mmCIF file of C-alpha atoms and ligand atoms in Angstrom:
data_model
loop_
_atom_site.group_PDB
_atom_site.id
_atom_site.type_symbol
_atom_site.label_atom_id
_atom_site.label_comp_id
_atom_site.label_asym_id
_atom_site.label_seq_id
_atom_site.Cartn_x
_atom_site.Cartn_y
_atom_site.Cartn_z
ATOM 1 C CA MET A 976 0.527 -0.204 0.155
ATOM 2 C CA SER A 977 1.317 3.601 -0.541
ATOM 3 C CA LYS A 978 1.727 6.287 1.860
ATOM 4 C CA TYR A 979 -0.590 7.928 -0.067
ATOM 5 C CA THR A 980 -3.313 5.237 0.105
ATOM 6 C CA THR A 981 -2.277 5.061 3.981
ATOM 7 C CA THR A 982 -2.321 8.750 4.249
ATOM 8 C CA SER A 983 -6.136 9.003 2.280
ATOM 9 C CA ILE A 984 -7.996 6.098 5.052
ATOM 10 C CA LEU A 985 -6.149 7.923 7.990
ATOM 11 C CA PHE A 986 -7.441 11.145 6.821
ATOM 12 C CA LEU A 987 -10.562 10.261 6.120
ATOM 13 C CA ILE A 988 -11.462 7.811 9.742
ATOM 14 C CA ILE A 989 -9.902 10.923 11.183
ATOM 15 C CA LEU A 990 -12.184 13.272 9.291
ATOM 16 C CA PHE A 991 -15.701 11.235 10.471
ATOM 17 C CA ALA A 992 -14.316 10.829 13.567
ATOM 18 C CA LEU A 993 -14.351 14.850 14.239
ATOM 19 C CA ILE A 994 -17.310 15.265 12.453
ATOM 20 C CA LEU A 995 -18.984 12.741 15.120
ATOM 21 C CA GLN A 996 -17.849 14.943 17.137
ATOM 22 C CA VAL A 997 -18.686 18.349 15.729
ATOM 23 C CA GLN A 998 -22.022 16.562 15.736
ATOM 24 C CA TYR A 999 -22.955 15.252 19.276
ATOM 25 C CA ASP A 1000 -20.468 16.552 21.672
ATOM 26 C CA GLY A 1001 -21.450 20.173 20.226
ATOM 27 C CA ILE A 1002 -17.190 21.410 19.712
ATOM 28 C CA THR A 1003 -16.896 23.529 16.951
ATOM 29 C CA GLY A 1004 -16.861 22.532 13.299
ATOM 30 C CA LEU A 1005 -13.940 24.815 12.608
ATOM 31 C CA VAL A 1006 -11.916 21.510 13.924
ATOM 32 C CA LEU A 1007 -12.174 19.716 10.825
ATOM 33 C CA ILE A 1008 -10.145 22.458 9.291
ATOM 34 C CA ILE A 1009 -7.126 20.986 10.782
ATOM 35 C CA PRO A 1010 -6.291 17.379 9.445
ATOM 36 C CA VAL A 1011 -7.869 19.383 6.251
ATOM 37 C CA LEU A 1012 -5.018 21.462 5.787
ATOM 38 C CA ILE A 1013 -2.889 18.283 7.448
ATOM 39 C CA TYR A 1014 -3.950 16.255 4.686
ATOM 40 C CA LEU A 1015 -3.743 19.013 1.550
ATOM 41 C CA THR A 1016 -0.121 19.405 2.441
ATOM 42 C CA LEU A 1017 0.982 16.390 2.536
ATOM 43 C CA LEU A 1018 -0.560 15.593 -1.100
ATOM 44 C CA ILE A 1019 1.647 18.739 -2.105
ATOM 45 C CA ALA A 1020 4.483 17.448 -0.433
ATOM 46 C CA GLY A 1021 4.242 14.161 -1.734
ATOM 47 C CA SER A 1022 3.802 15.403 -5.410
ATOM 48 C CA VAL A 1023 6.581 17.597 -5.431
ATOM 49 C CA LEU A 1024 9.379 15.247 -3.162
ATOM 50 C CA ILE A 1025 9.887 12.733 -5.279
ATOM 51 C CA SER A 1026 12.253 11.098 -3.093
ATOM 52 C CA PHE A 1027 9.700 10.833 -0.547
ATOM 53 C CA ASN A 1028 8.151 8.054 -2.503
ATOM 54 C CA PHE A 1029 4.167 8.769 -1.506
ATOM 55 C CA TYR A 1030 2.200 8.174 -4.682
ATOM 56 C CA PHE A 1031 4.753 4.839 -5.531
ATOM 57 C CA LYS A 1032 8.523 4.424 -5.372
ATOM 58 C CA SER A 1033 11.013 5.907 -7.491
ATOM 59 C CA LEU A 1034 14.737 4.628 -6.955
ATOM 60 C CA CYS A 1035 16.496 7.947 -5.393
ATOM 61 C CA GLU A 1036 19.276 6.278 -3.416
ATOM 62 C CA ILE A 1037 20.678 3.657 -1.681
ATOM 63 C CA LYS A 1038 21.820 2.843 1.510
ATOM 64 C CA THR A 1039 25.193 1.542 1.677
ATOM 65 C CA ASP A 1040 28.566 2.736 3.451
ATOM 66 C CA ASP A 1041 30.529 2.192 0.331
ATOM 67 C CA LYS A 1042 31.518 5.568 -1.362
ATOM 68 C CA ILE A 1043 29.310 5.364 -4.369
ATOM 69 C CA VAL A 1044 27.447 7.947 -6.523
ATOM 70 C CA ALA A 1045 25.581 8.005 -9.341
ATOM 71 C CA ILE A 1046 25.416 11.221 -12.060
ATOM 72 C CA THR A 1047 22.679 11.902 -14.231
ATOM 73 C CA PHE A 1048 21.592 14.650 -16.617
ATOM 74 C CA ASP A 1049 18.004 15.737 -17.371
ATOM 75 C CA ASP A 1050 16.531 17.569 -20.500
ATOM 76 C CA GLY A 1051 19.005 16.275 -23.024
ATOM 77 C CA PRO A 1052 19.916 16.287 -25.815
ATOM 78 C CA HIS A 1053 21.645 19.024 -26.723
ATOM 79 C CA PRO A 1054 23.952 19.472 -29.587
ATOM 80 C CA ILE A 1055 26.828 21.422 -27.456
ATOM 81 C CA ILE A 1056 26.642 20.553 -24.054
ATOM 82 C CA THR A 1057 25.826 17.126 -23.793
ATOM 83 C CA THR A 1058 28.786 16.693 -26.171
ATOM 84 C CA GLY A 1059 30.859 18.897 -23.767
ATOM 85 C CA LEU A 1060 29.847 16.423 -21.035
ATOM 86 C CA ILE A 1061 30.375 13.342 -23.380
ATOM 87 C CA LYS A 1062 34.167 14.251 -23.149
ATOM 88 C CA VAL A 1063 34.699 15.278 -19.833
ATOM 89 C CA LEU A 1064 32.671 12.313 -18.692
ATOM 90 C CA GLU A 1065 35.257 10.758 -21.046
ATOM 91 C CA LYS A 1066 38.583 12.365 -19.941
ATOM 92 C CA HIS A 1067 37.602 10.664 -16.339
ATOM 93 C CA GLU A 1068 36.675 7.378 -17.558
ATOM 94 C CA VAL A 1069 33.081 7.705 -15.620
ATOM 95 C CA LYS A 1070 29.463 6.772 -16.886
ATOM 96 C CA ALA A 1071 26.545 8.774 -16.404
ATOM 97 C CA ALA A 1072 22.836 8.074 -17.446
ATOM 98 C CA PHE A 1073 21.216 10.590 -20.018
ATOM 99 C CA PHE A 1074 17.377 11.204 -19.212
ATOM 100 C CA CYS A 1075 16.465 12.672 -22.550
ATOM 101 C CA ILE A 1076 13.354 14.499 -24.007
ATOM 102 C CA GLY A 1077 11.195 12.672 -26.414
ATOM 103 C CA ASN A 1078 11.215 15.644 -28.819
ATOM 104 C CA LYS A 1079 14.281 16.261 -29.094
ATOM 105 C CA ILE A 1080 15.776 12.895 -30.123
ATOM 106 C CA ALA A 1081 14.564 12.872 -33.500
ATOM 107 C CA LYS A 1082 16.689 16.470 -34.322
ATOM 108 C CA HIS A 1083 20.140 15.257 -32.151
ATOM 109 C CA ARG A 1084 20.206 11.468 -32.811
ATOM 110 C CA LYS A 1085 24.068 11.718 -33.606
ATOM 111 C CA ILE A 1086 24.606 12.837 -29.963
ATOM 112 C CA ILE A 1087 21.849 10.016 -28.720
ATOM 113 C CA GLU A 1088 24.444 7.844 -30.519
ATOM 114 C CA MET A 1089 27.169 9.312 -29.123
ATOM 115 C CA ILE A 1090 25.719 8.885 -25.820
ATOM 116 C CA GLU A 1091 25.010 5.147 -26.157
ATOM 117 C CA ASP A 1092 28.221 4.311 -28.211
ATOM 118 C CA LYS A 1093 30.391 5.693 -24.879
ATOM 119 C CA GLY A 1094 28.504 3.728 -22.610
ATOM 120 C CA HIS A 1095 26.764 6.158 -21.198
ATOM 121 C CA LEU A 1096 22.677 4.746 -20.084
ATOM 122 C CA ILE A 1097 19.723 6.790 -21.938
ATOM 123 C CA GLY A 1098 16.503 7.310 -19.877
ATOM 124 C CA ASN A 1099 13.069 8.601 -20.505
ATOM 125 C CA HIS A 1100 12.525 11.985 -19.324
ATOM 126 C CA SER A 1101 8.898 12.726 -21.207
ATOM 127 C CA PHE A 1102 8.166 13.574 -24.591
ATOM 128 C CA THR A 1103 7.758 17.081 -24.280
ATOM 129 C CA HIS A 1104 7.983 17.832 -21.152
ATOM 130 C CA HIS A 1105 5.482 20.527 -20.674
ATOM 131 C CA ARG A 1106 4.713 23.118 -17.780
ATOM 132 C CA TRP A 1107 1.470 21.387 -17.029
ATOM 133 C CA PHE A 1108 2.788 17.646 -17.260
ATOM 134 C CA ASP A 1109 1.727 16.715 -14.034
ATOM 135 C CA LEU A 1110 -1.816 18.078 -14.843
ATOM 136 C CA PHE A 1111 -2.530 15.621 -17.762
ATOM 137 C CA THR A 1112 -4.895 12.234 -17.593
ATOM 138 C CA SER A 1113 -2.432 8.940 -17.387
ATOM 139 C CA ASN A 1114 -3.649 8.148 -20.882
ATOM 140 C CA LYS A 1115 -1.968 11.258 -21.706
ATOM 141 C CA MET A 1116 1.486 10.784 -19.895
ATOM 142 C CA LEU A 1117 1.191 7.185 -20.866
ATOM 143 C CA LYS A 1118 1.416 8.241 -24.743
ATOM 144 C CA GLU A 1119 4.386 10.831 -23.940
ATOM 145 C CA ILE A 1120 6.544 7.941 -22.179
ATOM 146 C CA THR A 1121 5.508 5.557 -25.033
ATOM 147 C CA ASN A 1122 6.670 7.745 -27.748
ATOM 148 C CA THR A 1123 9.676 8.880 -25.954
ATOM 149 C CA SER A 1124 10.614 5.151 -25.918
ATOM 150 C CA ASN A 1125 9.859 4.919 -29.545
ATOM 151 C CA GLU A 1126 12.545 7.441 -30.336
ATOM 152 C CA ILE A 1127 15.004 6.523 -28.388
ATOM 153 C CA GLU A 1128 14.418 2.783 -30.034
ATOM 154 C CA LYS A 1129 14.275 3.978 -33.174
ATOM 155 C CA VAL A 1130 17.720 5.445 -33.052
ATOM 156 C CA THR A 1131 19.568 3.029 -30.575
ATOM 157 C CA GLY A 1132 18.016 0.275 -30.857
ATOM 158 C CA LYS A 1133 17.212 -0.530 -27.667
ATOM 159 C CA ARG A 1134 14.265 0.024 -25.599
ATOM 160 C CA PRO A 1135 14.723 2.130 -22.179
ATOM 161 C CA SER A 1136 13.206 0.770 -18.726
ATOM 162 C CA LEU A 1137 14.069 4.226 -17.025
ATOM 163 C CA PHE A 1138 11.927 7.008 -16.558
ATOM 164 C CA ARG A 1139 12.134 9.810 -15.082
ATOM 165 C CA PRO A 1140 8.999 12.396 -14.235
ATOM 166 C CA PRO A 1141 9.366 15.854 -15.109
ATOM 167 C CA TYR A 1142 10.081 17.954 -12.799
ATOM 168 C CA GLY A 1143 10.458 15.189 -10.308
ATOM 169 C CA ILE A 1144 6.732 15.902 -9.653
ATOM 170 C CA THR A 1145 4.287 12.959 -8.893
ATOM 171 C CA ASN A 1146 0.433 11.893 -8.796
ATOM 172 C CA PRO A 1147 -1.700 9.605 -8.512
ATOM 173 C CA GLN A 1148 -2.178 9.659 -12.596
ATOM 174 C CA LEU A 1149 1.485 9.316 -13.365
ATOM 175 C CA LYS A 1150 1.263 6.082 -10.751
ATOM 176 C CA LYS A 1151 -1.144 3.917 -12.854
ATOM 177 C CA ALA A 1152 1.101 6.026 -16.204
ATOM 178 C CA VAL A 1153 4.562 4.250 -15.250
ATOM 179 C CA GLU A 1154 2.947 0.998 -13.334
ATOM 180 C CA THR A 1155 0.955 0.697 -17.329
ATOM 181 C CA SER A 1156 4.567 1.416 -19.189
ATOM 182 C CA GLY A 1157 6.328 -1.168 -17.316
ATOM 183 C CA MET A 1158 9.160 1.041 -16.158
ATOM 184 C CA ILE A 1159 11.004 1.850 -13.047
ATOM 185 C CA SER A 1160 10.694 5.401 -11.922
ATOM 186 C CA VAL A 1161 14.246 6.781 -11.158
ATOM 187 C CA GLY A 1162 14.486 9.829 -8.685
ATOM 188 C CA TRP A 1163 17.484 12.109 -7.126
ATOM 189 C CA SER A 1164 18.773 12.460 -3.470
ATOM 190 C CA LEU A 1165 20.793 15.146 -4.536
ATOM 191 C CA ARG A 1166 19.796 18.086 -6.326
ATOM 192 C CA SER A 1167 22.485 20.444 -7.911
ATOM 193 C CA PHE A 1168 20.274 23.388 -8.717
ATOM 194 C CA ASP A 1169 22.184 23.416 -11.855
ATOM 195 C CA THR A 1170 19.931 25.701 -13.796
ATOM 196 C CA ILE A 1171 19.289 28.205 -11.129
ATOM 197 C CA HIS A 1172 22.869 29.206 -9.026
ATOM 198 C CA GLY A 1173 26.093 29.776 -10.631
ATOM 199 C CA LYS A 1174 29.309 27.224 -10.498
ATOM 200 C CA GLU A 1175 30.662 28.598 -7.230
ATOM 201 C CA LYS A 1176 27.047 27.557 -5.064
ATOM 202 C CA VAL A 1177 26.303 24.716 -6.983
ATOM 203 C CA MET A 1178 30.086 23.366 -5.903
ATOM 204 C CA LYS A 1179 29.677 24.466 -2.248
ATOM 205 C CA LYS A 1180 26.410 22.282 -2.059
ATOM 206 C CA LEU A 1181 27.546 19.438 -3.770
ATOM 207 C CA LYS A 1182 30.803 19.104 -1.382
ATOM 208 C CA SER A 1183 28.515 19.775 1.395
ATOM 209 C CA ARG A 1184 25.609 17.149 0.863
ATOM 210 C CA THR A 1185 27.407 14.391 -1.747
ATOM 211 C CA ALA A 1186 27.082 11.141 1.081
ATOM 212 C CA PRO A 1187 27.567 7.313 0.048
ATOM 213 C CA GLY A 1188 24.604 6.344 -2.159
ATOM 214 C CA LYS A 1189 23.134 9.326 -3.421
ATOM 215 C CA ILE A 1190 21.897 9.553 -7.145
ATOM 216 C CA ILE A 1191 22.667 13.579 -8.008
ATOM 217 C CA LEU A 1192 20.642 15.426 -10.509
ATOM 218 C CA PHE A 1193 22.430 17.693 -12.993
ATOM 219 C CA HIS A 1194 20.675 19.292 -16.314
ATOM 220 C CA ASP A 1195 22.708 18.525 -19.921
ATOM 221 C CA THR A 1196 21.386 22.467 -20.674
ATOM 222 C CA ASN A 1197 23.457 24.798 -19.090
ATOM 223 C CA LYS A 1198 26.762 26.069 -19.861
ATOM 224 C CA ASN A 1199 28.576 25.981 -16.977
ATOM 225 C CA ILE A 1200 27.280 21.951 -16.749
ATOM 226 C CA VAL A 1201 30.664 21.276 -18.257
ATOM 227 C CA GLN A 1202 33.129 22.883 -15.985
ATOM 228 C CA ILE A 1203 31.066 22.018 -12.935
ATOM 229 C CA ILE A 1204 31.088 17.748 -13.687
ATOM 230 C CA ASP A 1205 35.043 18.766 -14.406
ATOM 231 C CA GLU A 1206 35.384 19.966 -10.970
ATOM 232 C CA TYR A 1207 33.102 17.588 -9.174
ATOM 233 C CA ILE A 1208 34.895 14.418 -11.085
ATOM 234 C CA ILE A 1209 37.977 15.658 -9.386
ATOM 235 C CA TRP A 1210 36.690 16.477 -5.836
ATOM 236 C CA LEU A 1211 34.605 13.090 -5.953
ATOM 237 C CA LYS A 1212 37.852 11.057 -6.830
ATOM 238 C CA SER A 1213 39.958 12.411 -4.105
ATOM 239 C CA ASN A 1214 37.232 12.271 -1.342
ATOM 240 C CA GLY A 1215 37.585 8.769 -2.512
ATOM 241 C CA TYR A 1216 34.191 7.737 -4.309
ATOM 242 C CA LYS A 1217 33.867 6.122 -7.065
ATOM 243 C CA ILE A 1218 30.841 7.553 -9.787
ATOM 244 C CA VAL A 1219 28.726 4.020 -10.610
ATOM 245 C CA SER A 1220 26.447 3.188 -13.201
ATOM 246 C CA LEU A 1221 21.936 2.990 -11.717
ATOM 247 C CA GLU A 1222 22.432 -0.368 -13.106
ATOM 248 C CA ARG A 1223 25.286 -1.139 -11.186
ATOM 249 C CA MET A 1224 23.770 0.506 -8.150
ATOM 250 C CA PHE A 1225 20.418 -0.524 -7.487
ATOM 251 C CA ASN A 1226 21.116 -4.083 -9.356
ATOM 252 C CA ILE A 1227 18.487 -3.209 -12.629
ATOM 253 C CA GLN A 1228 18.686 -3.586 -16.032
ATOM 254 C CA ALA A 1229 18.098 0.072 -17.819
ATOM 255 C CA TYR A 1230 16.645 -1.589 -21.391
ATOM 256 C CA GLU A 1231 13.980 -3.952 -21.647
ATOM 257 C CA ASN A 1232 14.761 -7.576 -22.868
ATOM 258 C CA LYS A 1233 13.828 -8.378 -26.155
HETATM 259 ZN ZN1 ZN B 2172 13.713 17.912 -16.706
#
C-alpha cells in the first residue's frame, strides 16, 4: 500500500471521527480544518518531493557505507552541452545516465548515438516535458512515455526501462502511467540546482551534501555544467568516491530484454 493510500484512509477515519464529535459533542466545526490542512500539505509535499515515495516508489538513493554515487543529467540532448559533457566524462572514465526529452531526440540523433557509443545510459524523461505535465491524464502521460521510448529505440535499437518524471513531480495519474508502461521510476537524492545557481554555489552544495549512495541530478542544458562536472568528478575521486551506473547501484537493467 502506498503512503498516499495509507494517509488517505487515516485522513478519512480522523475526519469521520471529528464530524461525529462536532455533531454530537457540540465542538466547533472549525476543528475540521486542521486534518484537511494537514492532508493537503502531505499531498503537495508528496507530489513535489520525489524521494518521499508518496504516490509510488522511485529509485532515489541506496543505503550503503560504500562511497559510491550516480551522476544523472536531465532535459537533453543538447548539441553542444551534451557533447561537451560526453568528452569530460570520457576524460575521467566516468559513466553517467542521460534522461532525454523525446521531442529533442529526432533532431539530435547523433548525440543520442554518441551517448550510447560511450557507454552511458539513456533514460526516458517524457516527450514534451510540458509545463503542466502533472495535470495530464494518465493516458496522455503514458503516450508521452511510450513515444519517447519509441524515439530512443529508433536510434539505439534498445528500449529504455528507466523513466524520470518531468520536474520530479508525482501523482496518482503518473503512478498509473508508470505502472502501465512497466518502467522503473528514477528520482534523485541530491539536486545540484545547476539551472538556478552559479558554479561556486553549486560546487559548495555538492561538496557539503555528497554522501554514499546518492543519485545526483544535473541538467545538460546550461553552459556551466561542463566545468562543474569536471571539477566535481575531480573532487569526488580525491575524496574516495566511485561514480557508478544506475544499473550497478540498484542491480537493475536500463533496457528491456528482447
Ligand atoms: Zn526535466
